[in-house]
Amino acid sequence: MKKIGLIALLALTVLATGCSGQKINSEIQDAVVYDPGYEIQIIQDKETRTGFLDAVTAWMDQNGYQYTVDQEGAKHDNDKLTVEYVGYWNWDMATYLNYSKIEGFNQGQRVRQIEFSSGNLPSKFGNSEKRIQLMLDVMFGRKTVEEAGDKASDE
């Protein structure tokens, strides 16, 4: 009987850890408010799907930010907030955004970092563009991590 209980406990532990949900993490290391008057430099990541950059620039346009897009390897412009990103898609019956990170640099120092992880629940198949834009909402102080996390699960 003890063996059955131990096996059941082990199975529940494996199931619980293997079925984690989506998560958005944030590190904000400055108190600067980057309002739409602040210029942004976006560094394009060659390895990430172009749809990621499209989602970033659409968010910038919708929120009134002036930005430039520079190729990977470009020098950071210390007069602007420099944004770098990376996104990884996986396949599980359909393609989905598995992990992404957006970082902000000011005066050569990383001041913001937002990460998204899809988890293993069926909700991982949500709208990637909206999730990227939620990350930017957190980065620019338009939403809290909790608000963005709740919305990401809905997408």
CSV table of C-alpha atoms in Angstrom, one decimal:
chain,number,residue,atom,x,y,z
A,1,MET,CA,0.0,0.0,0.0
A,2,LYS,CA,2.9,2.4,0.8
A,3,LYS,CA,4.4,1.7,-2.6
A,4,ILE,CA,1.1,2.7,-4.4
A,5,GLY,CA,1.0,5.9,-2.3
A,6,LEU,CA,4.6,6.7,-3.1
A,7,ILE,CA,4.0,6.1,-6.8
A,8,ALA,CA,0.9,8.3,-6.8
A,9,LEU,CA,2.8,11.1,-5.1
A,10,LEU,CA,5.7,10.8,-7.5
A,11,ALA,CA,3.3,10.9,-10.5
A,12,LEU,CA,1.5,14.0,-9.2
A,13,THR,CA,4.8,15.7,-8.6
A,14,VAL,CA,5.9,15.0,-12.2
A,15,LEU,CA,2.6,16.1,-13.5
A,16,ALA,CA,2.5,19.3,-11.5
A,17,THR,CA,6.0,20.3,-12.5
A,18,GLY,CA,5.6,19.4,-16.2
A,19,CYS,CA,2.4,21.4,-16.6
A,20,SER,CA,3.5,24.8,-15.6
A,21,GLY,CA,1.6,27.8,-16.9
A,22,GLN,CA,2.7,31.0,-18.6
A,23,LYS,CA,4.8,33.5,-16.8
A,24,ILE,CA,6.0,37.0,-17.4
A,25,ASN,CA,9.0,38.2,-15.3
A,26,SER,CA,10.2,41.7,-15.0
A,27,GLU,CA,13.4,43.5,-13.8
A,28,ILE,CA,13.1,47.3,-13.7
A,29,GLN,CA,16.3,48.8,-12.5
A,30,ASP,CA,15.5,52.5,-13.0
A,31,ALA,CA,12.7,54.9,-12.2
A,32,VAL,CA,12.8,56.8,-15.6
A,33,VAL,CA,9.5,57.2,-17.3
A,34,TYR,CA,10.0,56.6,-21.0
A,35,ASP,CA,7.1,58.5,-22.4
A,36,PRO,CA,6.4,58.8,-26.1
A,37,GLY,CA,8.7,61.8,-26.4
A,38,TYR,CA,11.7,59.5,-25.6
A,39,GLU,CA,13.5,58.2,-28.7
A,40,ILE,CA,14.0,54.4,-29.0
A,41,GLN,CA,16.6,52.5,-30.9
A,42,ILE,CA,15.5,48.9,-31.7
A,43,ILE,CA,18.3,46.4,-32.5
A,44,GLN,CA,16.9,43.7,-34.9
A,45,ASP,CA,17.7,40.1,-33.9
A,46,LYS,CA,18.5,38.2,-37.1
A,47,GLU,CA,17.7,34.8,-35.6
A,48,THR,CA,14.3,35.8,-34.3
A,49,ARG,CA,11.3,35.6,-36.7
A,50,THR,CA,10.5,38.9,-38.3
A,51,GLY,CA,7.0,38.9,-36.8
A,52,PHE,CA,8.6,39.7,-33.5
A,53,LEU,CA,10.0,43.0,-34.8
A,54,ASP,CA,6.7,43.7,-36.5
A,55,ALA,CA,4.9,43.3,-33.2
A,56,VAL,CA,7.5,45.6,-31.5
A,57,THR,CA,7.2,48.3,-34.1
A,58,ALA,CA,3.4,48.1,-34.2
A,59,TRP,CA,3.3,48.7,-30.5
A,60,MET,CA,5.7,51.7,-30.8
A,61,ASP,CA,3.5,53.1,-33.6
A,62,GLN,CA,0.3,52.6,-31.6
A,63,ASN,CA,1.8,54.3,-28.5
A,64,GLY,CA,3.4,57.2,-30.3
A,65,TYR,CA,7.1,56.4,-29.9
A,66,GLN,CA,9.7,57.6,-32.3
A,67,TYR,CA,12.1,54.8,-33.1
A,68,THR,CA,14.8,53.6,-35.4
A,69,VAL,CA,15.6,50.0,-36.3
A,70,ASP,CA,19.2,49.0,-36.6
A,71,GLN,CA,20.9,45.8,-37.6
A,72,GLU,CA,22.2,43.3,-35.1
A,73,GLY,CA,25.7,44.4,-33.9
A,74,ALA,CA,24.9,48.1,-34.2
A,75,LYS,CA,26.4,50.3,-31.5
A,76,HIS,CA,24.0,51.4,-28.8
A,77,ASP,CA,23.0,55.1,-29.1
A,78,ASN,CA,23.5,56.5,-25.6
A,79,ASP,CA,21.0,59.3,-26.3
A,80,LYS,CA,18.2,56.8,-26.8
A,81,LEU,CA,16.6,53.9,-25.0
A,82,THR,CA,18.1,50.9,-26.8
A,83,VAL,CA,15.8,47.8,-27.1
A,84,GLU,CA,17.1,44.3,-27.8
A,85,TYR,CA,14.9,41.2,-28.1
A,86,VAL,CA,15.0,37.5,-28.7
A,87,GLY,CA,12.1,35.1,-29.3
A,88,TYR,CA,12.0,31.3,-29.6
A,89,TRP,CA,9.2,29.4,-31.2
A,90,ASN,CA,8.4,25.7,-30.6
A,91,TRP,CA,6.2,23.2,-32.4
A,92,ASP,CA,3.6,21.1,-30.6
A,93,MET,CA,0.9,20.4,-33.2
A,94,ALA,CA,1.2,24.1,-34.0
A,95,THR,CA,3.8,26.8,-33.7
A,96,TYR,CA,3.8,28.9,-30.6
A,97,LEU,CA,6.1,31.5,-28.9
A,98,ASN,CA,7.8,29.5,-26.2
A,99,TYR,CA,10.2,32.0,-24.7
A,100,SER,CA,11.0,35.7,-25.3
A,101,LYS,CA,13.1,38.4,-23.7
A,102,ILE,CA,13.1,42.1,-24.3
A,103,GLU,CA,15.8,44.3,-22.7
A,104,GLY,CA,16.2,48.0,-22.5
A,105,PHE,CA,19.5,49.8,-22.2
A,106,ASN,CA,20.1,53.4,-21.2
A,107,GLN,CA,23.5,55.0,-21.3
A,108,GLY,CA,25.0,51.6,-22.0
A,109,GLN,CA,23.5,50.0,-18.9
A,110,ARG,CA,20.7,47.4,-18.9
A,111,VAL,CA,17.8,49.1,-17.1
A,112,ARG,CA,14.8,46.9,-18.0
A,113,GLN,CA,14.3,43.2,-18.8
A,114,ILE,CA,11.0,41.5,-19.4
A,115,GLU,CA,10.8,37.7,-20.0
A,116,PHE,CA,7.9,35.6,-21.2
A,117,SER,CA,7.6,31.8,-20.9
A,118,SER,CA,4.7,29.9,-22.4
A,119,GLY,CA,4.6,27.0,-20.0
A,120,ASN,CA,3.2,23.6,-21.0
A,121,LEU,CA,-0.6,24.2,-20.7
A,122,PRO,CA,-2.9,24.4,-23.8
A,123,SER,CA,-2.9,28.2,-23.4
A,124,LYS,CA,0.6,28.3,-24.8
A,125,PHE,CA,-0.9,28.5,-28.3
A,126,GLY,CA,-2.1,32.1,-27.7
A,127,ASN,CA,-1.5,35.2,-29.9
A,128,SER,CA,2.3,35.8,-30.0
A,129,GLU,CA,1.9,39.4,-31.2
A,130,LYS,CA,-0.4,40.3,-28.3
A,131,ARG,CA,2.0,38.6,-25.8
A,132,ILE,CA,5.0,40.6,-27.1
A,133,GLN,CA,3.0,43.8,-26.9
A,134,LEU,CA,2.0,42.9,-23.3
A,135,MET,CA,5.7,42.6,-22.5
A,136,LEU,CA,6.3,46.1,-23.9
A,137,ASP,CA,3.3,47.4,-21.8
A,138,VAL,CA,5.2,46.1,-18.7
A,139,MET,CA,8.6,47.5,-19.9
A,140,PHE,CA,7.1,51.0,-20.5
A,141,GLY,CA,5.0,51.0,-17.3
A,142,ARG,CA,1.6,50.7,-18.9
A,143,LYS,CA,0.7,47.4,-17.1
A,144,THR,CA,2.0,45.6,-14.0
A,145,VAL,CA,3.5,42.1,-14.4
A,146,GLU,CA,0.4,40.7,-12.8
A,147,GLU,CA,-2.0,42.5,-15.2
A,148,ALA,CA,0.1,41.4,-18.2
A,149,GLY,CA,0.3,37.8,-16.9
A,150,ASP,CA,-3.4,37.6,-16.5
A,151,LYS,CA,-3.9,39.0,-20.1
A,152,ALA,CA,-1.3,36.7,-21.6
A,153,SER,CA,-3.2,33.7,-20.3
A,154,ASP,CA,-6.3,35.0,-22.0
A,155,GLU,CA,-4.6,35.4,-25.4
